[in-house]
Coordinates of C-alpha atoms in Angstrom, one line a residue:
M1 CA 153.9 230.8 160.4
N2 CA 151.1 228.1 160.5
N3 CA 151.7 225.6 163.4
R4 CA 149.5 222.9 161.8
T5 CA 150.7 219.4 162.4
V6 CA 152.0 218.0 159.1
P7 CA 151.1 214.3 158.4
V8 CA 153.8 211.7 158.2
V9 CA 154.5 210.8 154.6
T10 CA 153.3 207.3 153.8
G11 CA 152.2 207.6 150.2
T12 CA 151.9 210.4 147.7
Y13 CA 149.4 210.7 144.8
R14 CA 150.6 212.7 141.8
L15 CA 148.3 215.2 140.1
Q16 CA 149.3 216.4 136.7
L17 CA 148.1 219.9 136.5
H18 CA 147.4 221.9 133.3
A19 CA 144.7 224.2 131.9
G20 CA 142.3 221.3 131.5
F21 CA 142.9 220.0 135.0
G22 CA 143.6 222.8 137.3
F23 CA 143.3 223.5 141.1
E24 CA 139.5 223.3 141.1
D25 CA 139.6 219.9 139.4
A26 CA 142.2 218.7 141.9
L27 CA 140.0 220.0 144.7
A28 CA 137.1 217.8 143.5
Q29 CA 139.3 214.8 143.9
V30 CA 140.4 215.5 147.5
P31 CA 137.6 213.4 149.1
Y32 CA 138.4 210.4 146.9
L33 CA 142.1 210.7 147.6
S34 CA 141.4 210.9 151.3
R35 CA 139.4 207.7 151.2
L36 CA 142.1 206.1 149.1
G37 CA 144.5 206.4 152.0
V38 CA 147.4 208.5 150.6
S39 CA 149.0 210.9 153.0
H40 CA 150.0 213.7 150.5
L41 CA 149.0 215.3 147.2
Y42 CA 152.0 215.6 145.0
L43 CA 151.4 218.5 142.5
S44 CA 153.3 219.1 139.3
P45 CA 154.8 222.6 139.0
I46 CA 152.3 225.3 140.0
L47 CA 154.1 228.5 138.7
T48 CA 153.3 230.3 135.5
A49 CA 154.4 228.3 132.5
V50 CA 154.2 228.5 128.8
Q51 CA 150.6 229.0 127.5
G52 CA 149.1 225.6 126.8
S53 CA 151.8 223.7 128.7
M54 CA 150.6 220.2 129.7
H55 CA 153.3 219.8 132.4
G56 CA 154.5 223.1 133.8
Y57 CA 158.2 222.4 133.7
D58 CA 158.6 225.2 131.1
V59 CA 158.4 228.0 133.8
L60 CA 158.0 231.6 132.7
D61 CA 157.5 233.5 135.9
H62 CA 158.6 232.4 139.4
S63 CA 156.7 235.2 141.1
R64 CA 153.1 234.1 140.2
V65 CA 151.1 230.9 140.7
S66 CA 149.7 229.9 137.3
E67 CA 146.5 231.6 136.3
A68 CA 145.9 228.8 133.8
L69 CA 145.7 226.4 136.7
G70 CA 143.3 228.8 138.6
G71 CA 145.7 231.3 140.3
E72 CA 146.9 231.6 143.9
R73 CA 143.4 231.8 145.3
S74 CA 142.4 228.5 143.9
F75 CA 145.7 227.0 145.0
R76 CA 145.0 228.1 148.5
E77 CA 141.6 226.6 148.5
L78 CA 143.0 223.3 147.3
C79 CA 145.6 223.2 150.1
E80 CA 143.1 224.2 152.7
A81 CA 140.7 221.4 151.6
A82 CA 143.5 218.8 151.6
H83 CA 144.7 219.9 155.0
A84 CA 141.1 219.8 156.4
R85 CA 141.1 216.1 155.5
G86 CA 144.5 215.4 156.9
L87 CA 146.4 215.4 153.6
G88 CA 149.7 217.1 153.1
V89 CA 150.7 219.0 149.9
V90 CA 154.0 218.4 148.0
V91 CA 154.9 220.8 145.1
D92 CA 157.3 220.2 142.3
V93 CA 160.2 222.7 142.0
V94 CA 162.0 223.4 138.7
P95 CA 165.3 225.1 139.6
N96 CA 167.3 224.1 136.6
H97 CA 165.7 225.9 133.6
M98 CA 163.2 228.3 132.3
A99 CA 161.3 228.4 129.0
V100 CA 162.5 230.1 125.8
P101 CA 159.0 231.0 124.7
A102 CA 157.4 232.5 121.6
P103 CA 156.8 235.4 121.8
E104 CA 160.0 235.8 123.8
W105 CA 158.7 238.7 125.9
A106 CA 156.7 236.2 127.9
N107 CA 159.9 235.4 129.8
A108 CA 160.6 238.8 131.3
P109 CA 164.1 238.0 132.7
L110 CA 165.2 236.5 129.3
W111 CA 163.6 239.4 127.4
Q112 CA 165.7 241.8 129.4
V113 CA 168.9 239.8 128.4
L114 CA 167.9 239.9 124.8
R115 CA 167.4 243.6 124.9
E116 CA 170.4 244.6 127.0
G117 CA 172.9 241.7 126.7
R118 CA 175.4 240.6 129.2
T119 CA 175.1 243.9 131.1
A120 CA 171.4 243.3 131.8
A121 CA 170.4 243.0 135.5
T122 CA 169.1 239.5 134.8
A123 CA 172.1 238.3 132.7
G124 CA 173.4 236.4 135.7
W125 CA 170.2 234.4 135.7
F126 CA 171.1 232.3 132.7
D127 CA 174.0 230.0 132.0
I128 CA 175.3 231.6 128.8
D129 CA 178.8 231.3 127.3
W130 CA 179.0 234.9 126.2
D131 CA 182.6 234.7 125.0
A132 CA 181.8 231.8 122.6
G133 CA 179.1 234.0 121.0
E134 CA 181.4 237.0 120.9
G135 CA 179.2 238.8 123.4
R136 CA 175.9 237.7 121.8
L137 CA 173.3 235.0 122.7
G138 CA 172.9 232.5 119.9
L139 CA 169.3 231.8 118.9
P140 CA 169.2 229.1 116.2
M141 CA 165.5 229.4 115.5
L142 CA 165.2 230.2 111.8
G143 CA 164.0 227.8 109.2
D144 CA 166.9 228.9 106.9
T145 CA 170.0 231.0 107.1
L146 CA 169.6 234.6 108.3
E147 CA 170.4 235.9 104.8
R148 CA 167.7 233.8 103.1
T149 CA 165.2 234.5 105.8
L150 CA 165.7 238.2 105.3
A151 CA 165.5 237.9 101.6
A152 CA 162.2 236.0 101.9
G153 CA 160.7 238.9 104.0
E154 CA 160.0 236.6 107.0
L155 CA 161.6 239.0 109.4
T156 CA 159.6 242.2 109.9
R157 CA 159.6 245.2 112.1
D158 CA 156.8 245.8 114.7
Q159 CA 156.0 247.3 118.1
H160 CA 155.4 245.8 121.5
D161 CA 154.5 248.0 124.5
G162 CA 155.5 251.0 122.5
E163 CA 159.0 249.7 121.7
P164 CA 160.4 248.3 118.5
V165 CA 160.6 244.6 118.0
I166 CA 161.5 242.2 115.2
R167 CA 159.0 239.5 114.4
Y168 CA 159.6 236.1 112.9
H169 CA 156.3 234.1 112.7
E170 CA 155.2 233.6 116.4
H171 CA 158.6 234.9 117.7
A172 CA 159.4 238.4 118.7
F173 CA 162.8 239.9 119.5
P174 CA 163.6 243.2 121.2
V175 CA 165.6 245.9 119.5
S176 CA 168.3 247.3 121.8
P177 CA 168.1 251.0 122.5
S178 CA 169.9 253.3 119.9
T179 CA 170.2 250.5 117.3
D180 CA 166.9 251.0 115.4
S181 CA 168.3 252.8 112.4
G182 CA 169.3 251.3 109.1
D183 CA 168.1 248.3 107.2
L184 CA 166.9 245.2 109.0
A185 CA 170.2 243.3 108.4
T186 CA 172.2 246.2 109.9
V187 CA 169.8 246.4 112.9
L188 CA 170.1 242.7 113.6
A189 CA 173.9 242.8 113.4
R190 CA 173.8 245.3 116.3
Q191 CA 171.7 243.2 118.7
H192 CA 172.8 241.3 121.7
Y193 CA 171.5 238.1 120.1
R194 CA 172.3 236.3 116.9
L195 CA 169.5 234.7 114.8
A196 CA 170.6 231.7 112.9
S197 CA 169.1 228.6 111.2
W198 CA 168.2 225.6 113.4
R199 CA 170.7 223.7 111.2
E200 CA 173.5 225.9 112.5
R201 CA 172.6 225.1 116.1
D202 CA 175.7 223.1 117.0
Q203 CA 178.0 226.1 116.0
V204 CA 175.7 228.9 117.2
M205 CA 174.1 227.8 120.5
N206 CA 175.9 229.1 123.5
Y207 CA 173.4 228.6 126.4
R208 CA 173.0 225.6 128.6
R209 CA 169.8 223.6 127.8
F210 CA 167.8 220.9 129.5
F211 CA 169.4 218.0 127.7
E212 CA 168.8 218.7 123.9
V213 CA 165.6 220.8 124.4
D214 CA 166.5 224.2 122.8
Q215 CA 163.3 225.8 124.3
L216 CA 164.6 225.4 127.9
I217 CA 167.5 227.6 129.0
G218 CA 169.7 226.8 132.0
V219 CA 169.2 228.9 135.1
R220 CA 172.2 229.7 137.4
V221 CA 170.4 229.0 140.7
E222 CA 173.7 228.6 142.4
D223 CA 173.8 232.4 142.5
P224 CA 172.1 233.3 145.8
A225 CA 170.2 236.3 144.2
V226 CA 168.8 234.0 141.5
F227 CA 167.8 231.4 144.1
E228 CA 166.0 234.0 146.1
A229 CA 164.1 235.4 143.0
T230 CA 163.1 232.0 141.8
H231 CA 162.1 230.4 145.1
R232 CA 160.6 233.3 147.2
L233 CA 157.0 232.6 146.3
L234 CA 157.1 228.9 146.9
L235 CA 159.0 229.4 150.2
D236 CA 156.5 232.1 151.3
L237 CA 153.6 229.6 150.6
H238 CA 155.5 227.0 152.5
H239 CA 156.1 229.1 155.6
E240 CA 152.5 230.1 155.5
G241 CA 151.7 226.4 156.0
L242 CA 150.2 225.7 152.6
I243 CA 153.1 223.6 151.1
D244 CA 154.4 220.8 153.3
G245 CA 157.3 219.4 151.1
F246 CA 159.1 219.8 147.8
R247 CA 160.1 217.5 145.0
I248 CA 163.2 218.9 143.1
D249 CA 163.2 218.4 139.3
H250 CA 166.5 217.4 137.7
P251 CA 169.0 218.5 140.4
D252 CA 171.8 216.9 138.3
G253 CA 171.5 219.8 135.9
L254 CA 172.6 222.2 138.6
A255 CA 176.2 223.4 139.0
D256 CA 176.1 222.4 142.7
P257 CA 173.3 220.2 143.8
E258 CA 174.7 219.8 147.3
G259 CA 174.9 223.5 147.8
Y260 CA 171.4 224.0 146.3
L261 CA 169.9 221.4 148.7
A262 CA 171.7 223.0 151.6
R263 CA 170.4 226.4 150.8
L264 CA 166.9 225.1 150.3
A265 CA 167.0 223.2 153.7
D266 CA 168.1 226.4 155.4
A267 CA 165.2 228.3 153.8
C268 CA 162.6 225.7 154.8
V269 CA 160.9 224.9 158.1
D270 CA 163.0 222.3 160.0
G271 CA 162.1 218.8 159.1
T272 CA 160.5 219.7 155.7
P273 CA 160.9 216.7 153.4
V274 CA 162.6 217.4 150.1
W275 CA 162.9 214.7 147.5
V276 CA 165.1 214.7 144.4
E277 CA 164.6 213.3 140.9
K278 CA 167.7 211.2 140.5
V279 CA 168.4 208.2 138.4
L280 CA 170.8 205.9 140.2
E281 CA 173.0 203.7 138.0
G282 CA 173.6 200.1 139.2
E283 CA 174.7 200.2 142.9
E284 CA 175.1 204.0 142.9
E285 CA 173.7 205.7 146.0
L286 CA 172.7 209.3 146.7
P287 CA 175.7 211.4 147.7
A288 CA 175.7 211.3 151.5
P289 CA 176.0 215.1 152.0
W290 CA 172.8 215.9 150.1
Q291 CA 170.1 217.2 152.5
T292 CA 167.2 215.2 151.1
A293 CA 164.6 212.8 152.2
G294 CA 165.5 210.5 149.2
T295 CA 164.7 210.1 145.6
T296 CA 161.3 210.2 143.8
G297 CA 161.5 206.5 143.4
Y298 CA 163.0 205.5 140.1
D299 CA 165.1 202.9 141.8
A300 CA 162.0 201.5 143.6
L301 CA 160.1 201.4 140.3
Q302 CA 163.0 199.5 138.8
A303 CA 162.8 196.9 141.6
I304 CA 159.0 196.6 141.1
S305 CA 159.3 196.3 137.4
S306 CA 161.9 193.6 137.7
A307 CA 159.6 191.7 140.0
L308 CA 156.7 191.9 137.6
V309 CA 158.6 191.1 134.4
D310 CA 158.8 187.4 133.4
P311 CA 162.5 186.6 132.8
G312 CA 161.4 183.7 130.6
T313 CA 160.7 186.2 127.8
T314 CA 164.4 187.1 127.5
A315 CA 165.1 184.7 124.7
V316 CA 162.2 185.9 122.6
L317 CA 163.1 189.5 123.0
S318 CA 166.7 188.8 122.3
G319 CA 165.8 186.9 119.2
T320 CA 163.5 189.7 117.9
W321 CA 166.3 192.3 118.6
A322 CA 168.8 190.3 116.6
E323 CA 166.3 189.9 113.7
V324 CA 166.1 193.7 113.3
G325 CA 169.8 194.1 113.4
G326 CA 170.4 194.7 117.0
A327 CA 173.9 194.0 118.4
P328 CA 173.9 191.1 120.9
D329 CA 176.1 193.0 123.4
L330 CA 174.2 195.4 125.6
D331 CA 177.4 197.3 126.7
G332 CA 178.2 197.8 123.0
V333 CA 174.7 199.3 122.4
I334 CA 175.1 201.6 125.4
E335 CA 178.5 202.8 124.1
E336 CA 177.0 203.4 120.6
C337 CA 174.2 205.4 122.1
K338 CA 176.6 207.5 124.2
R339 CA 178.7 208.3 121.1
H340 CA 175.5 209.3 119.2
A341 CA 174.6 211.6 122.0
A342 CA 178.0 213.3 122.0
A343 CA 178.2 213.5 118.3
D344 CA 174.7 214.7 117.5
L345 CA 172.2 215.3 120.3
L346 CA 174.5 217.1 122.7
Q347 CA 177.1 218.6 120.4
P348 CA 176.7 222.2 121.7
E349 CA 177.4 220.9 125.2
V350 CA 180.5 218.9 124.0
N351 CA 181.6 222.0 122.1
R352 CA 181.5 224.0 125.3
L353 CA 183.5 221.4 127.3
H354 CA 186.0 221.3 124.4
R355 CA 186.5 225.1 124.5
R356 CA 187.3 224.8 128.3
A357 CA 189.7 221.9 127.6
V358 CA 191.5 223.9 124.9
E359 CA 191.8 226.9 127.2
S360 CA 193.2 224.8 130.1
I361 CA 195.5 222.5 128.0
P362 CA 196.9 224.8 125.3
H363 CA 199.9 222.6 124.5
L364 CA 197.9 219.7 123.0
A365 CA 196.2 219.8 119.6
P366 CA 192.5 220.8 119.9
D367 CA 191.3 217.8 117.8
R368 CA 193.2 215.4 120.0
L369 CA 191.6 217.0 123.1
R370 CA 188.2 216.6 121.6
E371 CA 188.7 212.9 120.9
A372 CA 189.9 212.4 124.5
L373 CA 187.0 214.4 125.9
V374 CA 184.4 212.3 124.0
E375 CA 186.1 209.0 125.1
L376 CA 185.9 210.1 128.7
L377 CA 182.2 211.0 128.4
V378 CA 181.5 207.7 126.8
A379 CA 183.5 205.8 129.5
T380 CA 181.7 207.6 132.4
D381 CA 179.3 205.1 134.0
V382 CA 177.2 207.5 136.1
Y383 CA 175.3 210.6 135.2
R384 CA 177.9 212.8 136.7
A385 CA 180.6 213.0 139.3
Y386 CA 179.9 215.7 141.9
V387 CA 182.9 218.1 141.9
R388 CA 182.1 221.3 143.8
P389 CA 184.1 224.5 142.9
G390 CA 186.1 225.6 145.8
H391 CA 185.7 222.3 147.7
P392 CA 187.9 219.2 147.9
T393 CA 187.0 216.6 145.5
S394 CA 185.3 213.7 147.2
V395 CA 186.8 210.2 147.2
L396 CA 183.8 208.9 145.3
A397 CA 183.9 211.6 142.7
R398 CA 187.6 211.0 142.1
A399 CA 186.9 207.3 141.9
H400 CA 184.3 207.8 139.1
A401 CA 186.7 210.0 137.2
E402 CA 189.6 207.5 137.5
E403 CA 187.4 204.6 136.5
A404 CA 186.3 206.5 133.4
L405 CA 189.9 207.3 132.6
S406 CA 190.9 203.6 132.9
R407 CA 188.2 202.5 130.6
A408 CA 189.0 205.2 128.1
R409 CA 192.7 204.3 128.1
V410 CA 191.8 200.7 127.2
R411 CA 189.6 201.8 124.3
R412 CA 192.0 204.4 123.0
P413 CA 195.6 203.8 124.2
D414 CA 196.8 206.1 121.5
L415 CA 195.2 209.1 123.3
G416 CA 196.9 208.4 126.6
D417 CA 198.5 211.8 127.1
A418 CA 195.4 213.7 126.1
L419 CA 193.2 211.6 128.3
D420 CA 195.5 212.2 131.3
A421 CA 195.5 215.9 130.6
V422 CA 191.7 216.2 130.3

């Protein structure tokens, strides 16, 4: 391990890396950034991402530094140049999701799941509700129904690396061993995935996404083996002395953010700063048990923006809002937007929660449970309450849940029993 003295963090400068601005381009900026007075370079994700990605959050391969950015050698040169000028290096980590690319073989762990199903060695990597898909992974990617797409001849047979695949425009899907005989419709019916129209997404999709982005599939980083596989390269570079700190993208998407941060802290050099991307609502604070140096600063940006915005413009903006039909009540607008998210944007996720509610509360009508579930989601005033499986529920998490229940009961007293049950 490198024993270099790491500079104290006083200010970071974010560099958005992509094929048009890679490690060599960042290297050219190091002298300027040193003169500017920042203490650390903050790099967007450095691992292999979807070809042409402008951000790097659509990770494909956790075992390789992106060749599109210049590869590991250029990354090392950047870190060494920064360190020579007394600058530290912070790297963005994407633990929550991976890309669902086209062609699909670009994501090797996902390709294995498509080929072998829930028994694949990498099936545990991804948050898939297999039972909801009757043992198949739903892929609502077609422009029309499967039947019409087949009739139009848009699905064709081909080969990739000597094995049969099924192509659909830029997409490619593996054919499971011993299922290659018969017409195309018969072959597709035997696969571990189900192709469907994008219009059927709400009924077919059974994997966790990044919000409503279908092309990002949730990763089960709470599994120690998955954590190890997805973090080993970054941690090796860190212990070598190249990476001095980490910024964690969207920890709220993880099953157990507290457990993840604890595992990461154990794997890092003592004292390594780890920041989290976290939106704090109102007076909400970071959970005290989280092992983190703090947030990436959305709360600070809010304070700065508030100081720089002239409150005298409120009347003008409110008047303009009313002229275009906007409701005068902000709370009402927020509620309307939450209902829209539950009904449209995030319906597959609500469907999954509804399935769990029906399983857990079989004595109540499913429709009634769904109404209650949506009311509780709308009534929740923070991104999430942190309930850890196998651990006592914290006072704060229980308080958030009880406050949401109280608000939901006021809005829908007729759902009292279902709200209590959910």
